[in-house]
PDB file of C-alpha atoms in Angstrom:
ATOM      1  CA  VAL A   1      34.304  46.044  38.411  1.00  0.00           C
ATOM      2  CA  CYS A   2      31.237  44.944  36.548  1.00  0.00           C
ATOM      3  CA  GLU A   3      33.820  44.989  38.488  1.00  0.00           C
ATOM      4  CA  HIS A   4      34.354  49.289  39.530  1.00  0.00           C
ATOM      5  CA  SER A   5      36.672  46.109  40.059  1.00  0.00           C
ATOM      6  CA  GLY A   6      39.123  45.377  42.800  1.00  0.00           C
ATOM      7  CA  GLN A   7      35.929  43.966  44.183  1.00  0.00           C
ATOM      8  CA  PRO A   8      35.440  42.630  47.667  1.00  0.00           C
ATOM      9  CA  GLN A   9      34.008  39.169  47.821  1.00  0.00           C
ATOM     10  CA  GLY A  10      30.826  38.296  49.651  1.00  0.00           C
ATOM     11  CA  THR A  11      27.647  36.299  49.455  1.00  0.00           C
ATOM     12  CA  MET A  12      24.770  36.934  47.153  1.00  0.00           C
ATOM     13  CA  ALA A  13      21.983  38.786  48.873  1.00  0.00           C
ATOM     14  CA  ASN A  14      18.315  37.932  48.653  1.00  0.00           C
ATOM     15  CA  LEU A  15      15.963  39.919  46.456  1.00  0.00           C
ATOM     16  CA  ASP A  16      12.607  41.159  47.641  1.00  0.00           C
ATOM     17  CA  SER A  17       9.723  42.373  45.486  1.00  0.00           C
ATOM     18  CA  SER A  18       7.245  45.239  45.720  1.00  0.00           C
ATOM     19  CA  ASN A  19       7.414  48.871  44.495  1.00  0.00           C
ATOM     20  CA  ALA A  20      10.297  51.255  43.925  1.00  0.00           C
ATOM     21  CA  ILE A  21       9.762  54.943  43.430  1.00  0.00           C
ATOM     22  CA  VAL A  22      11.702  56.796  40.742  1.00  0.00           C
ATOM     23  CA  THR A  23      11.794  60.502  41.427  1.00  0.00           C
ATOM     24  CA  GLN A  24      12.402  61.679  37.843  1.00  0.00           C
ATOM     25  CA  PRO A  25      10.822  60.591  34.568  1.00  0.00           C
ATOM     26  CA  LEU A  26      12.888  58.126  32.603  1.00  0.00           C
ATOM     27  CA  GLY A  27      15.369  59.973  30.490  1.00  0.00           C
ATOM     28  CA  HIS A  28      15.531  62.818  32.985  1.00  0.00           C
ATOM     29  CA  ASN A  29      18.946  64.377  32.729  1.00  0.00           C
ATOM     30  CA  GLU A  30      20.842  65.992  35.580  1.00  0.00           C
ATOM     31  CA  GLN A  31      24.386  66.639  36.519  1.00  0.00           C
ATOM     32  CA  GLY A  32      25.308  64.263  38.234  1.00  0.00           C
ATOM     33  CA  GLY A  33      36.425  53.551  30.883  1.00  0.00           C
ATOM     34  CA  ARG A  34      35.935  50.723  29.466  1.00  0.00           C
ATOM     35  CA  ILE A  35      36.454  49.131  32.858  1.00  0.00           C
ATOM     36  CA  SER A  36      33.362  49.364  35.006  1.00  0.00           C
ATOM     37  CA  ASN A  37      32.683  48.735  38.672  1.00  0.00           C
ATOM     38  CA  THR A  38      30.741  46.139  40.621  1.00  0.00           C
ATOM     39  CA  PRO A  39      31.784  44.428  43.831  1.00  0.00           C
ATOM     40  CA  GLY A  40      31.718  40.644  43.899  1.00  0.00           C
ATOM     41  CA  ASP A  41      28.587  40.563  46.042  1.00  0.00           C
ATOM     42  CA  ILE A  42      26.520  42.936  43.949  1.00  0.00           C
ATOM     43  CA  ILE A  43      22.814  42.122  44.070  1.00  0.00           C
ATOM     44  CA  VAL A  44      21.576  41.140  40.643  1.00  0.00           C
ATOM     45  CA  GLY A  45      18.197  39.568  39.951  1.00  0.00           C
ATOM     46  CA  THR A  46      17.835  36.023  38.697  1.00  0.00           C
ATOM     47  CA  PRO A  47      14.799  34.483  36.976  1.00  0.00           C
ATOM     48  CA  ASN A  48      13.589  33.139  40.325  1.00  0.00           C
ATOM     49  CA  ASP A  49      14.412  36.237  42.349  1.00  0.00           C
ATOM     50  CA  SER A  50      12.705  38.984  40.448  1.00  0.00           C
ATOM     51  CA  PRO A  51       9.375  38.827  38.621  1.00  0.00           C
ATOM     52  CA  GLU A  52       8.943  40.538  35.280  1.00  0.00           C
ATOM     53  CA  HIS A  53       8.017  44.184  35.581  1.00  0.00           C
ATOM     54  CA  GLU A  54       7.370  47.171  33.415  1.00  0.00           C
ATOM     55  CA  CYS A  55       8.052  50.844  33.873  1.00  0.00           C
ATOM     56  CA  THR A  56       5.313  53.398  34.138  1.00  0.00           C
ATOM     57  CA  THR A  57       7.141  56.416  32.748  1.00  0.00           C
ATOM     58  CA  GLY A  58       7.555  59.168  35.270  1.00  0.00           C
ATOM     59  CA  THR A  59       7.109  57.527  38.635  1.00  0.00           C
ATOM     60  CA  THR A  60       6.911  53.873  39.491  1.00  0.00           C
ATOM     61  CA  LEU A  61       8.631  50.599  38.665  1.00  0.00           C
ATOM     62  CA  SER A  62       6.265  47.820  39.733  1.00  0.00           C
ATOM     63  CA  ASN A  63       7.243  44.533  41.355  1.00  0.00           C
ATOM     64  CA  VAL A  64      10.502  45.709  42.884  1.00  0.00           C
ATOM     65  CA  VAL A  65      11.584  46.631  46.369  1.00  0.00           C
ATOM     66  CA  SER A  66       9.368  48.932  48.427  1.00  0.00           C
ATOM     67  CA  ASP A  67      10.823  51.910  50.239  1.00  0.00           C
ATOM     68  CA  VAL A  68      13.532  52.375  47.602  1.00  0.00           C
ATOM     69  CA  VAL A  69      13.877  55.688  45.760  1.00  0.00           C
ATOM     70  CA  VAL A  70      16.235  56.167  42.817  1.00  0.00           C
ATOM     71  CA  ARG A  71      17.122  59.768  41.999  1.00  0.00           C
ATOM     72  CA  ALA A  72      19.770  61.788  40.213  1.00  0.00           C
ATOM     73  CA  ILE A  73      22.872  62.735  42.171  1.00  0.00           C
ATOM     74  CA  GLU A  74      22.882  66.055  44.023  1.00  0.00           C
ATOM     75  CA  GLU A  75      25.840  68.088  45.224  1.00  0.00           C
ATOM     76  CA  GLY A  76      25.346  66.905  48.785  1.00  0.00           C
ATOM     77  CA  ASP A  77      25.756  63.276  47.693  1.00  0.00           C
ATOM     78  CA  ALA A  78      29.417  63.615  46.693  1.00  0.00           C
ATOM     79  CA  GLU A  79      30.804  62.601  50.085  1.00  0.00           C
ATOM     80  CA  PHE A  80      28.577  59.509  50.223  1.00  0.00           C
ATOM     81  CA  VAL A  81      29.499  58.476  46.686  1.00  0.00           C
ATOM     82  CA  GLY A  82      33.206  58.909  47.326  1.00  0.00           C
ATOM     83  CA  ARG A  83      33.032  56.912  50.557  1.00  0.00           C
ATOM     84  CA  LEU A  84      30.940  54.114  49.051  1.00  0.00           C
ATOM     85  CA  GLU A  85      33.256  53.870  46.076  1.00  0.00           C
ATOM     86  CA  MET A  86      36.306  53.556  48.322  1.00  0.00           C
ATOM     87  CA  GLU A  87      34.671  50.967  50.572  1.00  0.00           C
ATOM     88  CA  SER A  88      33.437  48.878  47.662  1.00  0.00           C
ATOM     89  CA  PHE A  89      36.593  48.955  45.554  1.00  0.00           C
ATOM     90  CA  ARG A  90      39.267  49.610  48.132  1.00  0.00           C
ATOM     91  CA  SER A  91      41.695  46.959  46.887  1.00  0.00           C
ATOM     92  CA  LYS A  92      41.676  48.484  43.418  1.00  0.00           C
ATOM     93  CA  TYR A  93      42.488  51.963  44.697  1.00  0.00           C
ATOM     94  CA  GLU A  94      45.096  50.664  47.121  1.00  0.00           C
ATOM     95  CA  TRP A  95      46.791  48.942  44.196  1.00  0.00           C
ATOM     96  CA  ALA A  96      46.786  52.195  42.225  1.00  0.00           C
ATOM     97  CA  VAL A  97      47.957  54.687  44.848  1.00  0.00           C
ATOM     98  CA  GLY A  98      49.053  52.707  47.920  1.00  0.00           C
ATOM     99  CA  LYS A  99      47.255  52.057  51.208  1.00  0.00           C
ATOM    100  CA  ASN A 100      48.498  55.222  52.880  1.00  0.00           C
ATOM    101  CA  ARG A 101      47.020  57.453  50.151  1.00  0.00           C
ATOM    102  CA  VAL A 102      43.542  55.959  49.861  1.00  0.00           C
ATOM    103  CA  GLU A 103      41.838  58.469  52.167  1.00  0.00           C
ATOM    104  CA  GLU A 104      43.337  61.363  50.229  1.00  0.00           C
ATOM    105  CA  LEU A 105      42.160  59.756  47.009  1.00  0.00           C
ATOM    106  CA  ALA A 106      38.646  59.493  48.464  1.00  0.00           C
ATOM    107  CA  THR A 107      38.617  63.283  48.785  1.00  0.00           C
ATOM    108  CA  ILE A 108      39.768  63.659  45.186  1.00  0.00           C
ATOM    109  CA  ARG A 109      37.019  61.326  44.009  1.00  0.00           C
ATOM    110  CA  GLN A 110      34.398  63.227  46.017  1.00  0.00           C
ATOM    111  CA  ASN A 111      35.415  66.473  44.337  1.00  0.00           C
ATOM    112  CA  ARG A 112      35.282  64.753  40.968  1.00  0.00           C
ATOM    113  CA  TYR A 113      31.643  63.804  41.499  1.00  0.00           C
ATOM    114  CA  ARG A 114      30.795  67.388  42.411  1.00  0.00           C
ATOM    115  CA  GLU A 115      32.100  68.477  39.017  1.00  0.00           C
ATOM    116  CA  ILE A 116      30.260  66.027  36.753  1.00  0.00           C
ATOM    117  CA  CYS A 117      28.258  67.995  34.205  1.00  0.00           C
ATOM    118  CA  ASP A 118      28.295  65.790  31.098  1.00  0.00           C
ATOM    119  CA  LYS A 119      24.770  64.955  29.922  1.00  0.00           C
ATOM    120  CA  ASN A 120      26.097  61.621  28.647  1.00  0.00           C
ATOM    121  CA  CYS A 121      27.268  60.570  32.112  1.00  0.00           C
ATOM    122  CA  ARG A 122      24.491  60.021  34.620  1.00  0.00           C
ATOM    123  CA  VAL A 123      24.893  59.248  38.288  1.00  0.00           C
ATOM    124  CA  PHE A 124      21.988  57.927  40.345  1.00  0.00           C
ATOM    125  CA  ILE A 125      21.576  57.455  44.074  1.00  0.00           C
ATOM    126  CA  ALA A 126      19.397  54.736  45.585  1.00  0.00           C
ATOM    127  CA  GLU A 127      17.784  55.549  48.919  1.00  0.00           C
ATOM    128  CA  TYR A 128      16.237  53.007  51.263  1.00  0.00           C
ATOM    129  CA  LYS A 129      13.783  54.542  53.723  1.00  0.00           C
ATOM    130  CA  ASN A 130      15.366  57.958  53.132  1.00  0.00           C
ATOM    131  CA  ASN A 131      18.911  56.670  53.732  1.00  0.00           C
ATOM    132  CA  ARG A 132      21.416  56.649  50.883  1.00  0.00           C
ATOM    133  CA  ALA A 133      22.127  53.032  50.080  1.00  0.00           C
ATOM    134  CA  GLY A 134      23.652  52.619  46.615  1.00  0.00           C
ATOM    135  CA  MET A 135      24.880  54.271  43.455  1.00  0.00           C
ATOM    136  CA  LEU A 136      24.849  53.749  39.695  1.00  0.00           C
ATOM    137  CA  ILE A 137      26.892  55.396  36.948  1.00  0.00           C
ATOM    138  CA  ILE A 138      25.963  54.938  33.299  1.00  0.00           C
ATOM    139  CA  LYS A 139      27.528  56.489  30.216  1.00  0.00           C
ATOM    140  CA  PHE A 140      26.344  57.055  26.680  1.00  0.00           C
ATOM    141  CA  HIS A 141      27.862  57.814  23.292  1.00  0.00           C
ATOM    142  CA  GLY A 142      29.365  61.298  23.322  1.00  0.00           C
ATOM    143  CA  TYR A 143      30.692  61.097  26.875  1.00  0.00           C
ATOM    144  CA  LYS A 144      33.832  63.153  27.343  1.00  0.00           C
ATOM    145  CA  ALA A 145      36.259  62.330  30.120  1.00  0.00           C
ATOM    146  CA  GLN A 146      36.758  65.039  32.726  1.00  0.00           C
ATOM    147  CA  GLY A 147      39.961  66.970  32.482  1.00  0.00           C
ATOM    148  CA  SER A 148      42.584  66.157  35.075  1.00  0.00           C
ATOM    149  CA  SER A 149      45.846  67.670  36.244  1.00  0.00           C
ATOM    150  CA  THR A 150      48.759  65.383  36.972  1.00  0.00           C
ATOM    151  CA  CYS A 151      50.370  68.257  38.876  1.00  0.00           C
ATOM    152  CA  TYR A 152      47.344  68.415  41.182  1.00  0.00           C
ATOM    153  CA  PHE A 153      47.415  64.644  41.657  1.00  0.00           C
ATOM    154  CA  ARG A 154      51.130  64.749  42.425  1.00  0.00           C
ATOM    155  CA  GLU A 155      50.593  67.401  45.089  1.00  0.00           C
ATOM    156  CA  ARG A 156      47.899  65.304  46.750  1.00  0.00           C
ATOM    157  CA  LEU A 157      49.140  61.746  46.148  1.00  0.00           C
ATOM    158  CA  GLY A 158      52.868  62.032  45.587  1.00  0.00           C
ATOM    159  CA  CYS A 159      54.639  61.060  42.388  1.00  0.00           C
ATOM    160  CA  SER A 160      53.987  57.308  42.474  1.00  0.00           C
ATOM    161  CA  GLY A 161      50.385  57.780  43.613  1.00  0.00           C
ATOM    162  CA  ALA A 162      49.733  60.291  40.846  1.00  0.00           C
ATOM    163  CA  CYS A 163      51.150  57.908  38.248  1.00  0.00           C
ATOM    164  CA  GLY A 164      49.008  55.046  39.532  1.00  0.00           C
ATOM    165  CA  TYR A 165      45.839  57.106  39.636  1.00  0.00           C
ATOM    166  CA  THR A 166      46.458  58.545  36.170  1.00  0.00           C
ATOM    167  CA  MET A 167      46.851  55.021  34.804  1.00  0.00           C
ATOM    168  CA  LEU A 168      43.635  53.998  36.540  1.00  0.00           C
ATOM    169  CA  LEU A 169      41.753  56.927  34.986  1.00  0.00           C
ATOM    170  CA  MET A 170      43.053  56.011  31.546  1.00  0.00           C
ATOM    171  CA  CYS A 171      41.395  52.610  31.893  1.00  0.00           C
ATOM    172  CA  MET A 172      38.208  53.816  33.569  1.00  0.00           C
ATOM    173  CA  GLU A 173      37.470  56.940  31.543  1.00  0.00           C
ATOM    174  CA  SER A 174      36.859  55.304  28.174  1.00  0.00           C
ATOM    175  CA  THR A 175      34.962  57.504  25.720  1.00  0.00           C
ATOM    176  CA  ASP A 176      34.665  54.839  23.020  1.00  0.00           C
ATOM    177  CA  ILE A 177      30.983  54.061  23.524  1.00  0.00           C
ATOM    178  CA  ASP A 178      28.883  52.904  20.591  1.00  0.00           C
ATOM    179  CA  PRO A 179      25.809  55.050  19.793  1.00  0.00           C
ATOM    180  CA  ALA A 180      23.548  52.048  20.428  1.00  0.00           C
ATOM    181  CA  ASP A 181      25.104  51.238  23.804  1.00  0.00           C
ATOM    182  CA  CYS A 182      24.504  52.193  27.398  1.00  0.00           C
ATOM    183  CA  TYR A 183      27.670  51.478  29.357  1.00  0.00           C
ATOM    184  CA  ILE A 184      27.357  50.533  33.036  1.00  0.00           C
ATOM    185  CA  ASP A 185      30.392  52.195  34.539  1.00  0.00           C
ATOM    186  CA  CYS A 186      29.757  51.552  38.224  1.00  0.00           C
ATOM    187  CA  ILE A 187      27.124  49.959  40.421  1.00  0.00           C
ATOM    188  CA  CYS A 188      27.441  49.276  44.139  1.00  0.00           C
ATOM    189  CA  VAL A 189      25.353  48.962  47.288  1.00  0.00           C
ATOM    190  CA  ASP A 190      26.346  49.932  50.814  1.00  0.00           C
ATOM    191  CA  LYS A 191      27.060  46.834  52.890  1.00  0.00           C
ATOM    192  CA  GLU A 192      24.449  47.883  55.456  1.00  0.00           C
ATOM    193  CA  HIS A 193      21.729  47.777  52.799  1.00  0.00           C
ATOM    194  CA  ARG A 194      22.528  44.620  50.895  1.00  0.00           C
ATOM    195  CA  GLY A 195      19.830  41.975  50.761  1.00  0.00           C
ATOM    196  CA  LYS A 196      17.066  44.463  49.926  1.00  0.00           C
ATOM    197  CA  GLY A 197      17.122  44.120  46.134  1.00  0.00           C
ATOM    198  CA  ILE A 198      18.661  47.559  45.636  1.00  0.00           C
ATOM    199  CA  GLY A 199      21.251  46.364  43.131  1.00  0.00           C
ATOM    200  CA  ASN A 200      18.476  44.837  41.054  1.00  0.00           C
ATOM    201  CA  ILE A 201      16.580  48.125  41.044  1.00  0.00           C
ATOM    202  CA  LEU A 202      19.674  50.032  39.933  1.00  0.00           C
ATOM    203  CA  MET A 203      20.222  47.585  37.070  1.00  0.00           C
ATOM    204  CA  ASP A 204      16.595  48.110  36.051  1.00  0.00           C
ATOM    205  CA  ARG A 205      16.990  51.886  36.188  1.00  0.00           C
ATOM    206  CA  ALA A 206      20.015  51.640  33.915  1.00  0.00           C
ATOM    207  CA  GLU A 207      17.981  49.730  31.333  1.00  0.00           C
ATOM    208  CA  HIS A 208      15.066  52.161  31.497  1.00  0.00           C
ATOM    209  CA  GLU A 209      17.392  55.136  31.030  1.00  0.00           C
ATOM    210  CA  ALA A 210      19.044  53.364  28.111  1.00  0.00           C
ATOM    211  CA  LYS A 211      15.722  52.740  26.385  1.00  0.00           C
ATOM    212  CA  ALA A 212      14.711  56.362  26.888  1.00  0.00           C
ATOM    213  CA  MET A 213      17.944  57.381  25.148  1.00  0.00           C
ATOM    214  CA  GLY A 214      17.198  55.089  22.226  1.00  0.00           C
ATOM    215  CA  CYS A 215      19.855  52.523  23.115  1.00  0.00           C
ATOM    216  CA  SER A 216      19.407  48.875  22.192  1.00  0.00           C
ATOM    217  CA  LYS A 217      22.218  47.308  24.203  1.00  0.00           C
ATOM    218  CA  MET A 218      23.700  47.345  27.699  1.00  0.00           C
ATOM    219  CA  THR A 219      27.441  46.728  28.070  1.00  0.00           C
ATOM    220  CA  LEU A 220      29.822  46.307  30.987  1.00  0.00           C
ATOM    221  CA  TYR A 221      33.187  44.803  31.876  1.00  0.00           C
ATOM    222  CA  VAL A 222      33.802  42.473  34.808  1.00  0.00           C
ATOM    223  CA  ALA A 223      36.845  40.674  36.197  1.00  0.00           C
ATOM    224  CA  GLN A 224      36.725  37.024  35.178  1.00  0.00           C
ATOM    225  CA  ASN A 225      37.133  35.860  38.784  1.00  0.00           C
ATOM    226  CA  ASN A 226      34.251  38.037  39.976  1.00  0.00           C
ATOM    227  CA  ARG A 227      31.269  35.997  41.146  1.00  0.00           C
ATOM    228  CA  ALA A 228      29.029  38.620  39.550  1.00  0.00           C
ATOM    229  CA  VAL A 229      29.730  37.027  36.133  1.00  0.00           C
ATOM    230  CA  SER A 230      27.173  34.262  36.679  1.00  0.00           C
ATOM    231  CA  LEU A 231      24.686  36.735  38.106  1.00  0.00           C
ATOM    232  CA  TYR A 232      24.914  38.961  35.043  1.00  0.00           C
ATOM    233  CA  GLN A 233      24.392  35.908  32.866  1.00  0.00           C
ATOM    234  CA  ARG A 234      21.183  35.140  34.744  1.00  0.00           C
ATOM    235  CA  GLN A 235      20.165  38.746  34.207  1.00  0.00           C
ATOM    236  CA  GLY A 236      20.456  38.168  30.455  1.00  0.00           C
ATOM    237  CA  TYR A 237      24.024  39.323  29.806  1.00  0.00           C
ATOM    238  CA  HIS A 238      26.299  37.378  27.461  1.00  0.00           C
ATOM    239  CA  ILE A 239      30.082  37.384  27.159  1.00  0.00           C
ATOM    240  CA  PHE A 240      31.203  39.067  23.956  1.00  0.00           C
ATOM    241  CA  GLU A 241      34.884  39.547  24.775  1.00  0.00           C
ATOM    242  CA  ASP A 242      37.532  37.616  26.678  1.00  0.00           C
ATOM    243  CA  ALA A 243      39.989  40.416  27.385  1.00  0.00           C
ATOM    244  CA  ASP A 244      43.576  40.086  28.529  1.00  0.00           C
ATOM    245  CA  GLY A 245      44.668  43.352  30.100  1.00  0.00           C
ATOM    246  CA  CYS A 246      48.252  42.162  30.367  1.00  0.00           C
ATOM    247  CA  CYS A 247      49.630  45.695  30.376  1.00  0.00           C
ATOM    248  CA  CYS A 248      47.297  48.605  31.141  1.00  0.00           C
ATOM    249  CA  ALA A 249      44.618  46.840  33.187  1.00  0.00           C
ATOM    250  CA  TRP A 250      47.178  44.929  35.226  1.00  0.00           C
ATOM    251  CA  CYS A 251      49.139  48.083  35.980  1.00  0.00           C
ATOM    252  CA  ALA A 252      45.988  50.042  36.818  1.00  0.00           C
ATOM    253  CA  PHE A 253      44.002  47.482  38.826  1.00  0.00           C
ATOM    254  CA  GLY A 254      46.187  44.467  39.473  1.00  0.00           C
ATOM    255  CA  ILE A 255      43.636  42.437  37.521  1.00  0.00           C
ATOM    256  CA  ARG A 256      44.511  40.956  34.154  1.00  0.00           C
ATOM    257  CA  LYS A 257      41.555  38.873  32.929  1.00  0.00           C
ATOM    258  CA  TRP A 258      38.245  40.549  32.072  1.00  0.00           C
ATOM    259  CA  TYR A 259      34.976  39.715  30.364  1.00  0.00           C
ATOM    260  CA  GLY A 260      33.094  42.161  28.214  1.00  0.00           C
ATOM    261  CA  MET A 261      29.375  41.428  28.671  1.00  0.00           C
ATOM    262  CA  SER A 262      26.308  42.775  26.923  1.00  0.00           C
ATOM    263  CA  LYS A 263      22.541  42.476  26.876  1.00  0.00           C
ATOM    264  CA  MET A 264      20.068  43.468  24.172  1.00  0.00           C
ATOM    265  CA  ILE A 265      17.132  45.513  25.454  1.00  0.00           C
TER     266      ILE A 265
END
């Protein structure tokens, strides 16, 4: 979690600078909880890592990584997104459904991404030299959680797995988003592509999309023991809530202490 949480730990990657291509104009809208997702080794820019840059609406973000393209999700990306999500947040999903059901859950999550059609939920894919390398999910006011069937989950995951996954969705699929906010629901980078500044580019894309939607604030939630906390602070985020998920969050993720963080844009 910014956390998607249950985050693996790792080392902070280096950030490079150059040009990143954005394939749609800012604010472009395509199909693609209050608990969001970022692994512990997510790449986030610091004042010394990433020079100031501005967006030229429609195509290019200057002074960020070359050879990186950020585009809206397409149907063929669902398998990649589901796999990356499972690899990045495996401990969280294992807690929810059990180790022996994680692969089945990956299939469920892949299908879920194929069905996203809410204009207030946007999923972006980062490509590095034409290879898919990362993902970003942001949500805006008016987002409506996808419908789900506990009977379907029970058939695929068993009774206990269905209960765990349903609890997880209750925490993740928050629709209580302020009209001024852009909520970062999930951001992660494939382990083979870390160290290229891709996480930084995805964070930038989130802010540009938010501005295009008229938002004035970015928000996210992150586990208090996640090393990404200090990185978000360097990115300009401030803690606005010290949350104790003693019941729901603990049952859903196995993580009790969270920070709500925000940044004015």
